[in-house]
Short mmCIF file of C-alpha atoms in Angstrom, two decimals:
data_model
loop_
_atom_site.label_atom_id
_atom_site.label_comp_id
_atom_site.label_asym_id
_atom_site.label_seq_id
_atom_site.Cartn_x
_atom_site.Cartn_y
_atom_site.Cartn_z
CA MET A 1 79.51 97.00 110.36
CA ILE A 2 76.90 99.38 108.97
CA GLY A 3 77.46 102.96 110.05
CA ALA A 4 81.02 102.41 111.31
CA LEU A 5 83.74 104.83 110.30
CA PRO A 6 86.90 102.94 109.35
CA GLU A 7 89.93 103.62 111.52
CA TYR A 8 92.21 100.84 110.20
CA LEU A 9 93.20 99.51 106.77
CA ALA A 10 94.48 95.98 106.28
CA VAL A 11 97.54 95.70 104.05
CA GLY A 12 98.78 92.15 103.84
CA ARG A 13 98.22 90.60 107.22
CA LYS A 14 98.72 93.77 109.18
CA GLU A 15 96.25 96.48 110.24
CA TYR A 16 97.43 100.08 109.87
CA LYS A 17 95.76 102.92 111.75
CA ILE A 18 94.40 105.51 109.34
CA ARG A 19 95.07 109.18 109.89
CA SER A 20 91.40 109.64 109.08
CA ASP A 21 90.95 113.38 109.66
CA TYR A 22 89.74 115.09 106.47
CA ARG A 23 92.74 117.44 106.45
CA ASN A 24 95.08 114.51 105.79
CA VAL A 25 93.08 113.47 102.71
CA LEU A 26 93.08 117.07 101.45
CA GLN A 27 96.88 117.02 101.79
CA VAL A 28 96.91 113.89 99.64
CA PHE A 29 94.87 115.77 97.01
CA GLU A 30 97.43 118.59 97.14
CA ALA A 31 100.22 116.09 96.51
CA PHE A 32 98.33 114.68 93.54
CA SER A 33 98.00 118.13 92.01
CA ASP A 34 101.71 118.87 92.50
CA PRO A 35 103.31 118.86 89.03
CA GLU A 36 106.75 118.36 90.61
CA LEU A 37 105.90 114.85 91.87
CA GLU A 38 105.97 111.74 89.69
CA HIS A 39 102.87 109.51 89.77
CA GLY A 40 104.50 106.87 91.99
CA GLU A 41 105.84 109.52 94.36
CA LYS A 42 102.32 110.85 94.84
CA TRP A 43 101.19 107.44 96.10
CA ILE A 44 104.17 107.22 98.45
CA VAL A 45 103.09 110.59 99.88
CA ALA A 46 99.51 109.30 100.23
CA ILE A 47 100.73 106.26 102.16
CA TYR A 48 102.81 108.22 104.66
CA LEU A 49 100.16 110.89 105.09
CA LEU A 50 97.35 108.42 105.75
CA LEU A 51 98.84 105.34 107.38
CA GLU A 52 100.52 105.08 110.74
CA PRO A 53 103.37 104.47 111.57
CA PHE A 54 104.77 105.99 108.35
CA GLY A 55 106.14 109.50 108.73
CA CYS A 56 108.04 110.04 105.47
CA ALA A 57 108.83 108.48 102.11
CA ASP A 58 111.89 106.68 103.50
CA ASP A 59 109.63 104.84 105.98
CA VAL A 60 107.46 103.57 103.12
CA TYR A 61 110.45 102.48 101.03
CA ALA A 62 111.99 100.70 104.04
CA ALA A 63 108.71 98.90 104.70
CA ALA A 64 108.48 97.90 101.02
CA ASP A 65 111.97 96.40 101.28
CA SER A 66 110.63 94.31 104.19
CA GLY A 67 107.58 93.05 102.29
CA PHE A 68 105.02 95.88 102.65
CA ASP A 69 102.85 95.71 99.52
CA ILE A 70 102.63 99.25 98.12
CA ASN A 71 100.12 98.25 95.42
CA GLU A 72 97.77 96.76 98.01
CA ALA A 73 98.18 99.88 100.18
CA VAL A 74 97.26 102.04 97.18
CA SER A 75 94.17 99.93 96.55
CA ARG A 76 93.09 100.20 100.20
CA ILE A 77 93.72 103.97 100.24
CA ILE A 78 91.59 104.40 97.11
CA TRP A 79 88.83 102.47 98.87
CA PHE A 80 89.13 104.74 101.92
CA ILE A 81 89.26 108.03 99.99
CA SER A 82 86.26 107.02 97.87
CA ALA A 83 84.32 106.06 101.04
CA GLY A 84 84.03 102.48 99.83
CA GLN A 85 82.39 103.46 96.53
CA ASN A 86 83.52 102.13 93.14
CA MET A 87 85.24 105.02 91.37
CA GLY A 88 84.83 103.49 87.89
CA ASP A 89 87.15 104.06 84.97
CA LYS A 90 85.32 106.98 83.36
CA LYS A 91 87.63 109.97 83.02
CA GLU A 92 85.92 113.34 83.12
CA LEU A 93 87.37 116.80 83.21
CA PRO A 94 87.39 118.19 86.76
CA THR A 95 84.68 120.56 87.88
CA TYR A 96 86.25 121.59 91.18
CA ASP A 97 89.66 121.92 92.77
CA TRP A 98 90.06 121.47 96.51
CA ALA A 99 92.72 124.20 96.77
CA GLN A 100 91.32 126.76 94.34
CA ASP A 101 87.74 126.34 95.57
CA GLU A 102 88.64 126.03 99.25
CA GLN A 103 86.60 129.00 100.49
CA ILE A 104 83.37 128.15 98.67
CA ILE A 105 83.73 124.44 99.49
CA PHE A 106 84.09 125.14 103.20
CA SER A 107 81.30 127.70 103.11
CA ALA A 108 78.94 125.10 101.59
CA ILE A 109 80.04 122.33 103.98
CA ASN A 110 79.75 124.62 107.01
CA LYS A 111 76.17 125.39 105.98
CA ILE A 112 75.35 121.66 105.81
CA SER A 113 77.14 120.77 109.06
CA GLY A 114 75.81 123.77 110.97
CA LYS A 115 79.28 124.68 112.25
CA GLU A 116 82.71 125.88 111.16
CA ILE A 117 84.40 122.56 110.51
CA ARG A 118 87.88 124.07 110.16
CA GLY A 119 87.65 124.92 113.85
CA MET A 120 87.01 121.31 114.78
CA GLU A 121 89.94 119.38 116.17
CA TYR A 122 88.96 116.25 114.23
CA LEU A 123 86.45 115.28 111.56
CA HIS A 124 86.56 111.85 109.92
CA TRP A 125 87.03 111.97 106.13
CA TRP A 126 83.85 109.98 105.49
CA THR A 127 81.80 112.44 107.55
CA PHE A 128 83.40 115.36 105.69
CA LEU A 129 82.67 113.65 102.37
CA GLY A 130 79.08 113.02 103.46
CA TYR A 131 78.64 116.74 104.12
CA PHE A 132 80.25 117.54 100.76
CA ASN A 133 77.91 115.18 98.91
CA GLU A 134 74.86 116.81 100.52
CA VAL A 135 75.72 120.35 99.38
CA GLY A 136 72.65 121.74 97.68
CA GLU A 137 72.07 125.02 95.94
CA SER A 138 75.09 127.20 96.66
CA SER A 139 77.85 129.23 95.03
CA LEU A 140 79.81 126.01 94.79
CA THR A 141 77.16 124.08 92.87
CA PHE A 142 76.47 127.11 90.64
CA ILE A 143 80.16 127.37 89.67
CA ILE A 144 80.47 123.58 89.25
CA GLY A 145 77.41 123.71 86.97
CA ILE A 146 79.06 126.32 84.74
CA ARG A 147 82.32 124.34 84.63
CA SER A 148 80.43 121.17 83.77
CA LYS A 149 78.68 122.90 80.86
CA LEU A 150 82.00 124.34 79.65
CA ASN A 151 83.64 120.89 79.86
CA LYS A 152 80.80 119.38 77.81
CA LYS A 153 80.74 122.36 75.41
CA LYS A 154 77.13 123.11 76.30
CA LYS A 155 75.58 126.54 75.92
CA LEU A 156 75.54 128.70 79.06
CA GLU A 157 72.44 130.58 80.18
CA LYS A 158 72.66 134.38 80.02
CA HIS A 159 73.17 134.74 83.80
CA GLU A 160 75.88 132.05 83.70
CA ARG A 161 77.74 133.82 80.88
CA GLU A 162 77.54 137.09 82.80
CA PHE A 163 78.90 135.44 85.93
CA LEU A 164 81.75 133.86 83.95
CA ASN A 165 82.61 137.18 82.28
CA ASN A 166 82.58 139.02 85.62
CA ASN A 167 84.37 136.28 87.61
CA PRO A 168 86.68 134.31 85.29
CA GLY A 169 89.13 133.61 88.13
CA MET A 170 86.41 131.94 90.16
CA VAL A 171 85.14 129.80 87.31
CA ARG A 172 88.21 128.82 85.28
CA LEU A 173 90.27 126.10 86.93
CA GLU A 174 93.92 127.07 87.09
CA LYS A 175 96.60 124.73 85.80
CA ARG A 176 99.24 124.13 88.46
CA LYS A 177 102.68 125.19 87.29
CA THR A 178 106.00 123.57 88.05
CA ALA A 179 108.74 125.53 89.82
CA GLU A 180 110.56 125.68 86.48
CA GLU A 181 107.51 127.17 84.73
CA LEU A 182 107.08 129.75 87.51
CA GLU A 183 110.77 130.68 87.29
CA GLN A 184 110.55 131.08 83.51
CA GLU A 185 107.41 133.18 83.89
CA ALA A 186 109.18 135.45 86.40
CA LYS A 187 112.11 135.90 83.97
CA TYR A 188 109.75 136.88 81.14
CA LYS A 189 107.95 139.30 83.43
CA ALA A 190 111.23 140.87 84.59
CA LEU A 191 112.38 141.19 80.97
CA TRP A 192 109.05 142.70 79.98
CA ASN A 193 109.23 145.23 82.82
CA GLU A 194 112.79 146.12 81.81
CA VAL A 195 111.72 146.73 78.21
CA LEU A 196 108.73 148.83 79.29
CA GLY A 197 110.52 150.55 82.17
#
């Protein structure tokens, strides 16, 4: 039905209620950026975060043992997250990160929605995504524009270069580190401090 927000996904012959609040989808994005999780594990997390009655990975594995089709569930979840749009196969470097850019993303969406959406008890993912897609001129789109030019190796305007030089932490997307990498980094830092101390 045109204009309806989906609340159920069909997997096999069964309908599963979607945990359709935008926060659940953002948690899925966090799982997908977690370097500690294997690719398949990320999808298991997506299933138990988004589909009722699953509450943990063991629930998904148990359902799979009883005939639940994980591949079909993944396909349906992709459809839901992309708001029914074809994602295509084109791979492009990212221009935003939901966690790193959280404050400017919410600032832009709040401006579009006319309210502080984080204070709302519930907001359907498709409505959230609609707000996000309508973000016009803002800090977010300015920073995304710089990142896009950097990804495509295009020349920055003078004001963009100045912004990048003054705010590299806002513009450069951080690579997520594994627990092992963070531990190694802490050891090097401690050693360095000992040598300098």
